[in-house]
């Protein structure tokens, strides 16, 4: 029997779906123009959750992350979610 | 003379420095335990800004992103920032 690794990290990236108003991104676009940094930038924002599980296999960690997304971290009506393993 | 590419994307990842209280991460840790999803997870959060610049070279885009971080997107007292180019 193989022992599970000490800890497994999974990255959950939560973005707004296309068409959903991203007020923070719009404010940043406007501010970048006003500050003279860039005239016509396009900005999108995302929230990233780095989940680190102890004493589980990568598969179990992935399942926990999927369940966390479904029950806690994202709203399927407005959010697009990417779950990916991270090394370390 | 080479023309700059149509658009250049730069990803800015803003995290809290170690030692700075991450209230959202603590709430998620507690909630994952209460929901029975994972007993002792460790959670960190980050805010990601995807900046897309038009009609500039990758070097110019990088400079714009660095200036945006300095003047708008991050607070050097509490934030750790990673700026990286993105394909597409």
XYZ file of C-alpha atoms in Angstrom:
176
model
C 0.000 0.000 0.000
C 1.334 3.436 -0.909
C 1.073 6.166 1.678
C -0.621 9.375 0.588
C 1.737 12.361 0.197
C 2.097 14.728 3.148
C -0.031 17.409 1.563
C -1.771 18.009 -1.740
C -2.505 21.447 -3.111
C -5.360 22.257 -5.458
C -5.942 25.641 -7.046
C -9.520 26.806 -7.558
C -9.903 29.775 -9.892
C -13.311 31.487 -9.843
C -14.082 33.932 -12.666
C -17.242 35.675 -13.733
C -18.924 34.190 -16.794
C -18.781 36.273 -19.981
C -21.668 38.722 -19.949
C -21.775 39.084 -16.166
C -20.899 42.619 -15.072
C -17.414 42.797 -13.563
C -17.573 46.157 -11.783
C -14.067 45.890 -10.339
C -12.580 45.215 -13.775
C -14.444 48.166 -15.273
C -13.191 50.467 -12.512
C -9.618 49.317 -13.140
C -9.954 49.911 -16.894
C -11.188 53.425 -16.230
C -8.473 54.104 -13.637
C -5.668 52.851 -15.899
C -6.858 55.326 -18.527
C -7.171 58.206 -16.043
C -3.696 57.521 -14.630
C -2.292 57.523 -18.159
C -0.917 54.005 -17.784
C -2.797 52.441 -20.693
C -5.457 53.962 -22.896
C -7.636 51.031 -23.906
C -6.820 48.037 -21.739
C -9.170 45.115 -21.284
C -9.274 43.801 -17.733
C -10.796 40.696 -16.203
C -10.577 39.626 -12.583
C -10.577 36.282 -10.840
C -10.514 34.999 -7.289
C -8.086 32.178 -6.607
C -8.339 29.769 -3.665
C -5.329 27.626 -2.923
C -6.560 24.613 -0.937
C -4.004 22.425 0.822
C -5.199 19.055 2.104
C -3.221 16.823 4.448
C -3.065 13.046 4.413
C -5.100 12.499 1.260
C -4.303 11.267 -2.226
C -4.375 13.704 -5.173
C -7.657 12.108 -6.321
C -9.283 12.626 -2.918
C -8.013 16.188 -2.798
C -9.528 16.844 -6.204
C -12.869 15.440 -5.007
C -12.775 17.635 -1.881
C -11.996 20.686 -4.012
C -14.862 19.905 -6.404
C -17.235 19.560 -3.468
C -15.954 22.810 -1.938
C -16.588 24.610 -5.216
C -20.089 23.212 -5.476
C -21.153 23.863 -1.897
C -19.151 26.918 -0.888
C -16.854 28.746 -3.283
C -18.807 29.424 -6.462
C -22.235 30.285 -7.784
C -22.869 28.305 -10.988
C -25.239 30.976 -12.266
C -22.530 33.616 -12.589
C -19.182 31.883 -12.049
C -16.878 29.881 -14.270
C -14.544 27.669 -12.230
C -11.229 26.016 -13.030
C -9.842 23.407 -10.622
C -6.229 22.373 -11.160
C -3.609 20.526 -9.120
C -0.583 22.467 -7.925
C 2.836 21.098 -7.198
C 4.276 21.563 -3.706
C 10.610 47.186 -38.057
C 8.436 44.502 -36.469
C 4.847 45.369 -35.694
C 3.707 44.806 -32.132
C 1.315 41.874 -31.684
C -2.418 42.631 -31.734
C -2.798 42.227 -27.984
C -0.615 41.212 -25.084
C -1.945 39.690 -21.887
C -0.288 39.998 -18.504
C -1.487 38.265 -15.359
C -1.127 40.080 -12.050
C -1.590 37.897 -8.971
C -2.034 39.750 -5.683
C -1.713 37.718 -2.480
C -1.478 38.722 1.150
C 1.995 38.537 2.642
C 2.603 35.768 5.151
C 1.536 36.970 8.588
C -1.212 39.242 7.293
C -4.644 38.064 8.448
C -6.608 36.471 5.589
C -10.135 36.523 7.013
C -11.737 35.008 3.913
C -9.315 32.077 3.944
C -9.990 31.463 7.644
C -13.738 31.481 7.048
C -13.337 28.971 4.223
C -11.188 26.692 6.390
C -13.840 26.755 9.102
C -16.670 26.197 6.630
C -14.940 23.255 4.936
C -14.667 21.630 8.362
C -18.280 22.378 9.302
C -19.540 21.024 5.969
C -17.527 17.846 6.519
C -15.605 18.332 3.277
C -12.131 18.397 4.800
C -11.112 18.378 8.426
C -7.856 20.300 8.497
C -7.372 22.116 5.203
C -5.050 25.057 4.779
C -6.461 27.783 2.529
C -4.919 30.874 0.990
C -6.630 33.319 -1.341
C -5.414 35.550 -4.136
C -6.878 38.145 -6.452
C -5.913 37.805 -10.096
C -6.112 40.623 -12.649
C -5.793 39.696 -16.296
C -4.684 42.819 -18.163
C -4.901 42.845 -21.947
C -3.095 45.644 -23.781
C -3.550 46.464 -27.451
C -0.881 47.609 -29.871
C 2.078 47.314 -27.524
C 5.085 45.033 -27.348
C 5.339 42.442 -24.562
C 8.003 44.590 -22.870
C 5.758 47.668 -22.908
C 2.849 45.610 -21.602
C 5.022 44.376 -18.770
C 5.999 47.948 -17.899
C 2.342 49.048 -17.939
C 1.413 46.137 -15.679
C 4.221 46.959 -13.236
C 3.075 50.572 -13.098
C -0.551 49.482 -12.609
C 0.511 47.297 -9.690
C 2.495 50.097 -8.098
C -0.100 52.843 -8.501
C -3.410 50.975 -8.376
C -3.641 47.253 -7.784
C -1.548 46.431 -4.727
C -0.471 47.771 -1.361
C 3.209 46.917 -0.811
C 2.744 46.899 2.955
C 0.442 43.870 2.921
C 0.523 42.409 -0.610
C 2.881 40.093 -2.436
C 2.543 40.474 -6.201
C 3.473 38.202 -9.097
C 3.393 39.599 -12.648
C 3.642 37.070 -15.458
C 2.975 37.101 -19.200
C 0.079 35.022 -20.500
C -0.255 33.528 -23.933
C -3.253 34.496 -26.046
